[in-house]
Amino acid sequence: MQDDAVRNASNEDAGRRTPAWTRDHAAGIERSEDTVAPIIYPPEAPVDSDLHIWDTWFLRERDNSLAEIDGYRVIFALTSSSELLPGKRHDVATIRYFYSRDGKEWETGGPVFDVDEKGPLGSRQWAGCALYDRGEVFSYYTASGRRGEEELTYTQRLAVGHGGAIETDENGLRIEGPWTHEVLLEPDGEYYETEAQSRGMIYTFRDPWFFEDDGTTYLLFEANTPVSEGSDACGGDPAQQEFNGSVGIAESPTGDPTEFELRAPLLDAVCVNQELERPHVVRRDGRYYLFISSHDHTFAPGLDGYDALYGFVADSLRGEYEPLNGSGLVLTNPSNAPFQAYSWLAFDHGNELLATSFFNYFEFGRPSLDEVAVLPEAEQLRRFGGTLAPTVRLKLDGNHTRIVGTLEHGHLPLPNEKLPEPWWGRGERLPDEGEY
Ligand code: FRU
């Protein structure tokens, strides 16, 4: 397979060729003891039984560390009413915040944005990130669709609401506006595919992720690389060409966290995968670990992957990314519960890496998530976790990772918090094949 070679000249940024997740890499994706998380059981109590909660992110400082406000840490998440059929939640997604003193018990703060004539932008808001800088909250998000649209559209723009302030007292923590909403970036059609250029399943231009590196301010995001019809990418195979996910990056020339310019992608997966979701970087030991989540159904024809966390490593932010563990697979669900978790977020913790995610469908072993729709509605609701999943503990060793343990559902410790001994040999914790 030659697919690592074909690149569009527009993807060159100062002579740099976009590093690729290739079909050869992805052909090596296979579950192993190091990459399969234990089976997840429902928690005693979800974070908030009135809400479905899925993609989650931390309020972070400019140096990427977790913000601590008067002893509270804060997470933001996509949410909807828990009465809604889970498959419909993306159509009404609302960003809410939650806070905790111990990183275990989370209080619901409420919707981040007030809805007024100025915002938030989009007919609903998809994933983003949150920055706390000199007392101001910058809440980045994906503006999906257009405000007030009668029929849902799937236009995606990277946006920010800024001007938020945080107050704490004996009753807890509150984030309040007024917010100023701005569109930050839209696809340019050169580095990043526009909706009109898109040829396959829904295009992507979403999930902004603020990242500061040695004083330079960046925004990473999920996107697609334009592949024109009739091009020789993927050996000229039009079916494979439709799968063209990328990890985009934009830079703020002045450091202003509301002014970004597009740059060439960090990585792409042309002929490999359509959706490189929620990209984020953990800098560690002088290396850059780039993570994305992706789905089993977004791999190109001829490739088999899973709903999983995938990772890549390079010596600089815009360096030559190599897939971790050879194929890129870092963390996935057991084969008998292939959709139990999704949308992972990795963060540094001493000599481990932790990964949070949301508890997705359990007691569901069918090969495709589409088949959830054949379940009676009550079962679709019952089998949807809709809350934070157990945090997974990973050891990193150069280009290799392995799962070494888990924490409770939604346990998000600060970097200096001591954790119990991880379990190393996994024998007794291996997922129970055939349980469902
Ligand atoms: C990942 C994701 C994100 C998107 C959100 C929409 O779970 O697909 O890319 O922002 O879900 O709900």
Tab-separated table of C-alpha atoms and ligand atoms in Angstrom:
chain	number	residue	atom	x	y	z
A	1	MET	CA	0.000	0.000	0.000
A	2	GLN	CA	1.449	3.278	-1.036
A	3	ASP	CA	-0.990	5.690	0.566
A	4	ASP	CA	1.449	7.438	2.859
A	5	ALA	CA	2.867	9.203	-0.161
A	6	VAL	CA	0.053	11.053	-1.928
A	7	ARG	CA	-0.151	14.631	-0.725
A	8	ASN	CA	-1.621	17.805	-1.995
A	9	ALA	CA	0.898	20.615	-2.468
A	10	SER	CA	-1.341	22.914	-0.412
A	11	ASN	CA	-0.588	20.771	2.602
A	12	GLU	CA	2.969	21.929	2.697
A	13	ASP	CA	3.655	24.408	5.422
A	14	ALA	CA	7.178	25.769	5.215
A	15	GLY	CA	8.214	22.726	3.234
A	16	ARG	CA	6.676	20.314	5.676
A	17	ARG	CA	4.778	17.311	4.418
A	18	THR	CA	1.731	16.428	6.468
A	19	PRO	CA	2.496	13.392	8.599
A	20	ALA	CA	0.072	10.621	7.781
A	21	TRP	CA	-1.771	7.901	9.602
A	22	THR	CA	-1.490	5.371	6.803
A	23	ARG	CA	-3.394	2.278	5.782
A	24	ASP	CA	-0.325	0.253	6.662
A	25	HIS	CA	-0.383	1.616	10.202
A	26	ALA	CA	-4.113	1.134	10.594
A	27	ALA	CA	-3.967	-2.407	9.196
A	28	GLY	CA	-2.143	-3.301	12.423
A	29	ILE	CA	-4.998	-2.258	14.725
A	30	GLU	CA	-5.759	-5.176	16.964
A	31	ARG	CA	-7.012	-5.512	20.534
A	32	SER	CA	-4.347	-6.577	23.014
A	33	GLU	CA	-3.901	-6.823	26.760
A	34	ASP	CA	-2.218	-3.431	26.706
A	35	THR	CA	-5.037	-1.635	24.924
A	36	VAL	CA	-8.360	-3.119	26.077
A	37	ALA	CA	-10.041	-1.437	29.042
A	38	PRO	CA	-12.010	-3.539	31.515
A	39	ILE	CA	-15.731	-3.881	31.147
A	40	ILE	CA	-17.703	-0.973	32.579
A	41	TYR	CA	-20.692	-1.437	34.866
A	42	PRO	CA	-23.144	1.336	35.640
A	43	PRO	CA	-22.057	3.531	38.545
A	44	GLU	CA	-24.050	3.639	41.772
A	45	ALA	CA	-25.088	7.167	40.876
A	46	PRO	CA	-24.463	9.045	37.640
A	47	VAL	CA	-23.077	12.591	37.836
A	48	ASP	CA	-26.584	13.980	37.247
A	49	SER	CA	-29.558	11.692	36.648
A	50	ASP	CA	-31.462	14.490	34.859
A	51	LEU	CA	-28.779	14.758	32.195
A	52	HIS	CA	-27.119	12.761	29.485
A	53	ILE	CA	-23.461	13.760	29.711
A	54	TRP	CA	-20.979	12.947	26.994
A	55	ASP	CA	-17.853	14.763	25.687
A	56	THR	CA	-16.071	16.342	28.675
A	57	TRP	CA	-13.154	18.744	29.048
A	58	PHE	CA	-11.371	20.595	31.829
A	59	LEU	CA	-11.134	24.259	32.562
A	60	ARG	CA	-7.422	24.774	32.028
A	61	GLU	CA	-4.892	27.517	32.552
A	62	ARG	CA	-2.905	29.017	29.719
A	63	ASP	CA	-0.023	26.665	30.446
A	64	ASN	CA	-2.450	23.747	29.834
A	65	SER	CA	-2.587	22.763	33.515
A	66	LEU	CA	-5.918	22.076	35.229
A	67	ALA	CA	-7.323	25.252	36.749
A	68	GLU	CA	-8.100	25.228	40.462
A	69	ILE	CA	-10.429	27.978	41.602
A	70	ASP	CA	-10.668	28.378	45.379
A	71	GLY	CA	-10.179	24.641	45.770
A	72	TYR	CA	-12.575	23.649	42.984
A	73	ARG	CA	-11.755	22.019	39.691
A	74	VAL	CA	-14.207	22.522	36.858
A	75	ILE	CA	-15.247	20.418	33.891
A	76	PHE	CA	-17.408	21.344	30.932
A	77	ALA	CA	-19.424	18.764	29.011
A	78	LEU	CA	-21.968	18.300	26.271
A	79	THR	CA	-25.330	17.557	27.826
A	80	SER	CA	-29.009	17.062	27.103
A	81	SER	CA	-32.034	16.029	29.106
A	82	SER	CA	-31.768	12.372	30.137
A	83	GLU	CA	-35.332	11.885	28.920
A	84	LEU	CA	-34.203	12.294	25.336
A	85	LEU	CA	-33.469	9.252	23.195
A	86	PRO	CA	-29.648	9.155	23.342
A	87	GLY	CA	-29.287	9.100	19.549
A	88	LYS	CA	-31.003	12.503	19.369
A	89	ARG	CA	-28.754	14.243	21.848
A	90	HIS	CA	-26.330	15.707	19.285
A	91	ASP	CA	-29.212	17.750	17.853
A	92	VAL	CA	-29.755	19.667	21.077
A	93	ALA	CA	-26.324	19.546	22.716
A	94	THR	CA	-25.808	22.200	25.393
A	95	ILE	CA	-22.540	22.883	27.222
A	96	ARG	CA	-22.876	22.690	30.994
A	97	TYR	CA	-20.260	22.980	33.705
A	98	PHE	CA	-19.706	20.856	36.805
A	99	TYR	CA	-17.371	21.445	39.728
A	100	SER	CA	-15.781	19.383	42.441
A	101	ARG	CA	-13.461	19.760	45.416
A	102	ASP	CA	-12.182	16.188	45.384
A	103	GLY	CA	-12.388	15.285	41.699
A	104	LYS	CA	-14.843	12.488	42.534
A	105	GLU	CA	-18.189	14.066	43.437
A	106	TRP	CA	-19.365	16.530	40.807
A	107	GLU	CA	-21.972	19.253	41.304
A	108	THR	CA	-23.915	20.474	38.296
A	109	GLY	CA	-23.305	24.198	37.831
A	110	GLY	CA	-25.697	24.689	34.913
A	111	PRO	CA	-25.514	25.800	31.288
A	112	VAL	CA	-22.332	27.774	30.606
A	113	PHE	CA	-24.000	30.298	28.315
A	114	ASP	CA	-27.167	32.292	28.810
A	115	VAL	CA	-29.139	32.231	25.630
A	116	ASP	CA	-29.615	35.787	24.377
A	117	GLU	CA	-29.825	37.558	21.034
A	118	LYS	CA	-26.031	37.370	20.611
A	119	GLY	CA	-25.414	33.761	21.351
A	120	PRO	CA	-24.369	31.126	21.725
A	121	LEU	CA	-23.715	30.635	18.002
A	122	GLY	CA	-25.068	27.625	16.122
A	123	SER	CA	-28.368	25.825	16.568
A	124	ARG	CA	-26.535	23.668	19.129
A	125	GLN	CA	-23.007	23.569	20.492
A	126	TRP	CA	-20.618	20.678	20.099
A	127	ALA	CA	-17.333	19.920	21.786
A	128	GLY	CA	-14.646	22.434	22.606
A	129	CYS	CA	-12.354	23.387	25.451
A	130	ALA	CA	-12.150	25.981	28.192
A	131	LEU	CA	-9.414	28.413	29.155
A	132	TYR	CA	-9.128	30.421	32.360
A	133	ASP	CA	-6.863	33.393	31.767
A	134	ARG	CA	-6.427	36.283	34.189
A	135	GLY	CA	-9.857	35.860	35.695
A	136	GLU	CA	-11.644	35.449	32.348
A	137	VAL	CA	-13.259	32.287	31.032
A	138	PHE	CA	-12.854	31.566	27.315
A	139	SER	CA	-15.296	28.832	26.409
A	140	TYR	CA	-14.426	27.456	22.957
A	141	TYR	CA	-16.999	25.389	21.136
A	142	THR	CA	-18.200	24.117	17.804
A	143	ALA	CA	-21.079	26.196	16.480
A	144	SER	CA	-23.102	23.486	14.736
A	145	GLY	CA	-25.767	24.587	12.311
A	146	ARG	CA	-27.060	28.159	12.422
A	147	ARG	CA	-29.039	29.879	15.111
A	148	GLY	CA	-32.755	29.805	14.477
A	149	GLU	CA	-32.576	27.367	11.543
A	150	GLU	CA	-35.824	25.500	10.980
A	151	GLU	CA	-34.217	22.336	9.738
A	152	LEU	CA	-31.020	21.161	11.345
A	153	THR	CA	-27.916	21.663	9.256
A	154	TYR	CA	-24.440	20.315	9.884
A	155	THR	CA	-22.348	23.392	9.177
A	156	GLN	CA	-19.548	23.584	11.698
A	157	ARG	CA	-17.552	26.631	12.750
A	158	LEU	CA	-15.039	27.070	15.538
A	159	ALA	CA	-16.325	29.651	17.985
A	160	VAL	CA	-15.603	31.127	21.376
A	161	GLY	CA	-17.621	32.793	24.086
A	162	HIS	CA	-15.405	34.982	26.255
A	163	GLY	CA	-15.939	37.404	29.094
A	164	GLY	CA	-17.159	34.779	31.566
A	165	ALA	CA	-16.315	35.244	35.243
A	166	ILE	CA	-16.165	32.727	38.106
A	167	GLU	CA	-17.472	33.283	41.602
A	168	THR	CA	-17.294	30.935	44.545
A	169	ASP	CA	-18.914	31.008	47.969
A	170	GLU	CA	-20.245	28.534	50.534
A	171	ASN	CA	-22.877	27.427	48.003
A	172	GLY	CA	-20.346	26.407	45.397
A	173	LEU	CA	-19.074	27.818	42.142
A	174	ARG	CA	-20.805	29.823	39.442
A	175	ILE	CA	-19.731	30.821	35.956
A	176	GLU	CA	-21.496	33.902	34.667
A	177	GLY	CA	-21.476	36.130	31.589
A	178	PRO	CA	-22.041	38.440	29.897
A	179	TRP	CA	-20.397	36.556	27.059
A	180	THR	CA	-19.131	37.852	23.764
A	181	HIS	CA	-19.460	35.223	21.041
A	182	GLU	CA	-17.245	35.139	17.976
A	183	VAL	CA	-16.641	32.775	15.096
A	184	LEU	CA	-12.910	32.066	15.117
A	185	LEU	CA	-12.355	29.874	12.081
A	186	GLU	CA	-14.080	28.302	9.117
A	187	PRO	CA	-12.537	25.867	6.629
A	188	ASP	CA	-10.513	27.504	3.841
A	189	GLY	CA	-10.963	24.830	1.160
A	190	GLU	CA	-7.159	24.462	0.818
A	191	TYR	CA	-5.847	22.980	4.001
A	192	TYR	CA	-9.298	22.154	5.281
A	193	GLU	CA	-12.272	20.813	3.404
A	194	THR	CA	-15.435	22.918	3.261
A	195	GLU	CA	-18.908	21.476	3.517
A	196	ALA	CA	-19.347	22.002	-0.239
A	197	GLN	CA	-16.191	20.027	-1.045
A	198	SER	CA	-17.167	17.121	1.129
A	199	ARG	CA	-17.757	13.890	-0.799
A	200	GLY	CA	-18.546	11.272	1.803
A	201	MET	CA	-20.065	11.031	5.231
A	202	ILE	CA	-20.579	14.283	7.170
A	203	TYR	CA	-17.544	16.575	6.915
A	204	THR	CA	-15.850	17.751	10.093
A	205	PHE	CA	-14.607	21.134	11.253
A	206	ARG	CA	-15.026	21.028	14.981
A	207	ASP	CA	-13.747	20.381	18.497
A	208	PRO	CA	-11.346	23.327	19.086
A	209	TRP	CA	-8.579	22.565	21.571
A	210	PHE	CA	-6.478	25.386	23.023
A	211	PHE	CA	-2.818	24.502	23.444
A	212	GLU	CA	0.071	26.718	24.359
A	213	ASP	CA	3.582	25.565	23.565
A	214	ASP	CA	6.693	27.522	24.549
A	215	GLY	CA	4.758	30.773	24.513
A	216	THR	CA	2.961	30.230	21.203
A	217	THR	CA	-0.797	29.943	21.252
A	218	TYR	CA	-2.507	27.312	19.116
A	219	LEU	CA	-5.906	25.875	18.504
A	220	LEU	CA	-6.136	22.252	17.368
A	221	PHE	CA	-9.317	20.934	15.795
A	222	GLU	CA	-10.877	18.053	13.884
A	223	ALA	CA	-11.097	18.532	10.103
A	224	ASN	CA	-10.767	16.904	6.691
A	225	THR	CA	-8.174	17.258	3.944
A	226	PRO	CA	-9.626	18.198	0.544
A	227	VAL	CA	-9.233	15.387	-1.990
A	228	SER	CA	-10.480	16.359	-5.408
A	229	GLU	CA	-12.452	13.993	-7.568
A	230	GLY	CA	-10.278	12.143	-10.021
A	231	SER	CA	-7.135	12.681	-7.936
A	232	ASP	CA	-4.711	9.802	-7.627
A	233	ALA	CA	-4.906	9.713	-3.818
A	234	CYS	CA	-5.585	6.216	-2.448
A	235	GLY	CA	-4.448	4.696	-5.732
A	236	GLY	CA	-7.301	6.606	-7.381
A	237	ASP	CA	-9.968	4.656	-5.471
A	238	PRO	CA	-12.931	7.059	-5.025
A	239	ALA	CA	-14.453	4.966	-2.228
A	240	GLN	CA	-11.315	5.314	-0.121
A	241	GLN	CA	-10.860	8.971	-1.016
A	242	GLU	CA	-14.043	9.830	0.848
A	243	PHE	CA	-12.215	9.088	4.110
A	244	ASN	CA	-9.969	12.050	4.649
A	245	GLY	CA	-9.837	13.030	8.342
A	246	SER	CA	-7.208	15.409	9.647
A	247	VAL	CA	-6.030	17.121	12.798
A	248	GLY	CA	-6.033	20.822	12.053
A	249	ILE	CA	-4.062	23.558	13.735
A	250	ALA	CA	-4.295	27.337	13.838
A	251	GLU	CA	-1.896	29.783	15.422
A	252	SER	CA	-2.453	33.083	17.169
A	253	PRO	CA	0.241	35.440	15.873
A	254	THR	CA	-0.081	37.724	18.906
A	255	GLY	CA	-1.090	35.281	21.620
A	256	ASP	CA	-4.605	36.763	21.671
A	257	PRO	CA	-6.799	33.737	22.441
A	258	THR	CA	-9.535	35.024	20.117
A	259	GLU	CA	-7.412	35.583	16.971
A	260	PHE	CA	-6.235	32.555	15.047
A	261	GLU	CA	-4.879	31.869	11.567
A	262	LEU	CA	-5.100	28.492	9.880
A	263	ARG	CA	-1.932	26.494	9.363
A	264	ALA	CA	-1.341	23.189	7.572
A	265	PRO	CA	-2.680	20.133	9.420
A	266	LEU	CA	-0.622	18.351	12.063
A	267	LEU	CA	-1.615	14.960	10.749
A	268	ASP	CA	-4.043	13.454	8.314
A	269	ALA	CA	-5.621	10.116	7.592
A	270	VAL	CA	-6.492	10.305	3.906
A	271	CYS	CA	-7.675	6.877	2.666
A	272	VAL	CA	-7.807	5.755	6.289
A	273	ASN	CA	-10.420	7.439	8.463
A	274	GLN	CA	-12.981	10.209	8.202
A	275	GLU	CA	-13.108	11.445	11.807
A	276	LEU	CA	-10.102	12.281	13.979
A	277	GLU	CA	-12.180	13.593	16.865
A	278	ARG	CA	-11.357	15.881	19.754
A	279	PRO	CA	-7.604	16.124	19.036
A	280	HIS	CA	-5.438	17.130	21.986
A	281	VAL	CA	-1.768	17.067	22.868
A	282	VAL	CA	0.019	16.093	26.059
A	283	ARG	CA	3.598	17.279	26.245
A	284	ARG	CA	5.739	14.927	28.227
A	285	ASP	CA	9.435	14.144	28.531
A	286	GLY	CA	10.065	16.678	25.758
A	287	ARG	CA	7.804	14.788	23.358
A	288	TYR	CA	4.369	15.579	21.995
A	289	TYR	CA	1.656	12.986	22.344
A	290	LEU	CA	-1.287	13.714	20.055
A	291	PHE	CA	-4.532	11.907	20.796
A	292	ILE	CA	-7.792	11.563	18.905
A	293	SER	CA	-10.920	9.465	19.285
A	294	SER	CA	-12.334	7.637	16.334
A	295	HIS	CA	-15.073	5.211	15.451
A	296	ASP	CA	-15.200	1.757	14.027
A	297	HIS	CA	-17.574	2.933	11.267
A	298	THR	CA	-15.355	5.835	10.100
A	299	PHE	CA	-12.489	3.669	8.806
A	300	ALA	CA	-12.155	3.474	5.020
A	301	PRO	CA	-13.189	0.318	3.156
A	302	GLY	CA	-10.745	-2.523	3.711
A	303	LEU	CA	-9.705	-1.375	7.198
A	304	ASP	CA	-11.035	-2.524	10.533
A	305	GLY	CA	-10.716	-0.354	13.586
A	306	TYR	CA	-12.643	0.195	16.780
A	307	ASP	CA	-14.260	2.952	18.750
A	308	ALA	CA	-11.023	3.867	20.476
A	309	LEU	CA	-8.470	6.384	21.603
A	310	TYR	CA	-5.669	6.600	19.076
A	311	GLY	CA	-2.335	8.337	19.624
A	312	PHE	CA	0.752	9.603	17.838
A	313	VAL	CA	4.080	10.941	19.051
A	314	ALA	CA	6.562	13.480	17.677
A	315	ASP	CA	9.593	15.389	18.913
A	316	SER	CA	7.968	18.765	18.297
A	317	LEU	CA	4.416	20.014	18.038
A	318	ARG	CA	4.580	20.150	14.267
A	319	GLY	CA	6.937	17.235	13.964
A	320	GLU	CA	6.833	13.867	12.254
A	321	TYR	CA	4.072	12.088	14.125
A	322	GLU	CA	4.419	8.326	14.429
A	323	PRO	CA	1.529	6.184	15.618
A	324	LEU	CA	1.826	4.847	19.156
A	325	ASN	CA	2.047	1.076	19.452
A	326	GLY	CA	2.693	0.845	15.704
A	327	SER	CA	-0.942	1.165	14.663
A	328	GLY	CA	-2.064	4.177	16.714
A	329	LEU	CA	-4.396	2.147	18.951
A	330	VAL	CA	-4.043	3.210	22.599
A	331	LEU	CA	-7.261	2.330	24.390
A	332	THR	CA	-10.386	0.563	23.293
A	333	ASN	CA	-13.427	-1.270	24.587
A	334	PRO	CA	-13.636	-5.032	25.036
A	335	SER	CA	-14.960	-6.952	22.036
A	336	ASN	CA	-18.090	-7.974	23.928
A	337	ALA	CA	-18.910	-4.359	24.819
A	338	PRO	CA	-17.436	-2.520	21.840
A	339	PHE	CA	-19.348	0.727	22.415
A	340	GLN	CA	-19.123	1.028	26.188
A	341	ALA	CA	-17.069	4.241	26.145
A	342	TYR	CA	-16.115	7.000	23.737
A	343	SER	CA	-14.588	10.456	23.398
A	344	TRP	CA	-11.484	10.036	25.490
A	345	LEU	CA	-9.445	12.871	26.874
A	346	ALA	CA	-5.918	12.054	28.016
A	347	PHE	CA	-4.120	14.141	30.624
A	348	ASP	CA	-0.849	13.967	32.437
A	349	HIS	CA	-0.558	12.563	35.925
A	350	GLY	CA	2.939	12.122	37.355
A	351	ASN	CA	4.393	9.078	35.712
A	352	GLU	CA	1.060	8.040	34.237
A	353	LEU	CA	-1.351	9.322	31.702
A	354	LEU	CA	-5.022	9.294	32.627
A	355	ALA	CA	-7.889	9.111	30.154
A	356	THR	CA	-11.439	10.114	30.901
A	357	SER	CA	-14.350	9.380	28.567
A	358	PHE	CA	-18.092	8.955	28.741
A	359	PHE	CA	-20.024	5.807	29.497
A	360	ASN	CA	-21.745	5.057	26.215
A	361	TYR	CA	-23.830	1.943	25.401
A	362	PHE	CA	-23.538	-1.065	27.707
A	363	GLU	CA	-25.095	-4.519	27.429
A	364	PHE	CA	-24.774	-3.953	23.729
A	365	GLY	CA	-22.509	-6.321	21.838
A	366	ARG	CA	-23.762	-5.867	18.278
A	367	PRO	CA	-21.152	-5.011	15.676
A	368	SER	CA	-22.521	-1.575	14.784
A	369	LEU	CA	-23.733	1.367	16.774
A	370	ASP	CA	-26.445	1.875	14.136
A	371	GLU	CA	-28.153	-1.190	15.517
A	372	VAL	CA	-28.976	0.652	18.727
A	373	ALA	CA	-31.912	1.992	16.740
A	374	VAL	CA	-33.454	-1.488	16.479
A	375	LEU	CA	-33.755	-1.713	20.272
A	376	PRO	CA	-37.061	-0.631	21.829
A	377	GLU	CA	-36.821	2.987	22.970
A	378	ALA	CA	-36.882	2.044	26.655
A	379	GLU	CA	-33.858	-0.209	26.069
A	380	GLN	CA	-32.015	2.495	24.130
A	381	LEU	CA	-32.414	4.688	27.198
A	382	ARG	CA	-31.606	1.997	29.733
A	383	ARG	CA	-28.442	0.887	28.006
A	384	PHE	CA	-27.004	4.365	27.521
A	385	GLY	CA	-24.527	5.301	30.262
A	386	GLY	CA	-24.693	9.072	29.679
A	387	THR	CA	-22.250	9.865	32.460
A	388	LEU	CA	-18.505	9.895	33.051
A	389	ALA	CA	-16.787	6.540	32.548
A	390	PRO	CA	-14.115	5.118	34.849
A	391	THR	CA	-10.831	6.930	34.315
A	392	VAL	CA	-8.232	4.693	32.672
A	393	ARG	CA	-4.606	4.698	33.797
A	394	LEU	CA	-1.915	4.333	31.152
A	395	LYS	CA	1.851	3.952	31.262
A	396	LEU	CA	3.807	5.586	28.504
A	397	ASP	CA	7.128	4.267	27.398
A	398	GLY	CA	8.415	6.092	24.331
A	399	ASN	CA	6.206	4.951	21.465
A	400	HIS	CA	4.456	2.328	23.528
A	401	THR	CA	1.515	2.552	25.946
A	402	ARG	CA	-0.251	0.081	28.170
A	403	ILE	CA	-3.268	0.150	30.423
A	404	VAL	CA	-2.266	-0.334	34.055
A	405	GLY	CA	-5.489	0.273	35.933
A	406	THR	CA	-8.662	2.260	36.315
A	407	LEU	CA	-10.149	4.744	38.745
A	408	GLU	CA	-13.817	5.194	39.598
A	409	HIS	CA	-16.332	6.677	37.185
A	410	GLY	CA	-15.527	10.365	36.835
A	411	HIS	CA	-12.544	10.385	39.202
A	412	LEU	CA	-10.381	13.164	37.803
A	413	PRO	CA	-7.419	13.693	40.145
A	414	LEU	CA	-5.111	16.667	40.166
A	415	PRO	CA	-1.523	15.925	39.087
A	416	ASN	CA	-0.172	15.964	42.651
A	417	GLU	CA	-2.796	13.559	44.025
A	418	LYS	CA	-1.422	10.203	44.995
A	419	LEU	CA	-3.189	7.279	43.367
A	420	PRO	CA	-3.453	3.710	44.654
A	421	GLU	CA	-1.018	1.171	43.281
A	422	PRO	CA	-2.033	0.308	39.733
A	423	TRP	CA	-2.704	-3.315	38.901
A	424	TRP	CA	0.000	-4.430	36.571
A	425	GLY	CA	-0.524	-7.968	35.363
A	426	ARG	CA	-4.050	-7.764	34.060
A	427	GLY	CA	-4.991	-11.460	34.249
A	428	GLU	CA	-7.852	-11.267	36.709
A	429	ARG	CA	-9.257	-8.054	35.251
A	430	LEU	CA	-9.474	-9.159	31.647
A	431	PRO	CA	-12.925	-8.466	30.242
A	432	ASP	CA	-15.199	-11.426	30.433
A	433	GLU	CA	-15.652	-12.595	26.836
A	434	GLY	CA	-19.140	-13.657	25.925
A	435	GLU	CA	-20.727	-11.973	28.891
A	436	TYR	CA	-23.386	-10.452	26.692
B	1	FRU	C1	-17.444	13.129	19.681
B	1	FRU	C2	-18.273	14.100	18.864
B	1	FRU	C3	-17.540	15.410	18.711
B	1	FRU	C4	-18.657	16.378	18.555
B	1	FRU	C5	-19.712	15.810	19.470
B	1	FRU	C6	-21.133	16.086	19.084
B	1	FRU	O1	-18.176	12.393	20.605
B	1	FRU	O2	-18.569	13.552	17.607
B	1	FRU	O3	-16.651	15.405	17.631
B	1	FRU	O4	-18.251	17.659	18.894
B	1	FRU	O5	-19.493	14.418	19.502
B	1	FRU	O6	-22.028	15.604	20.038
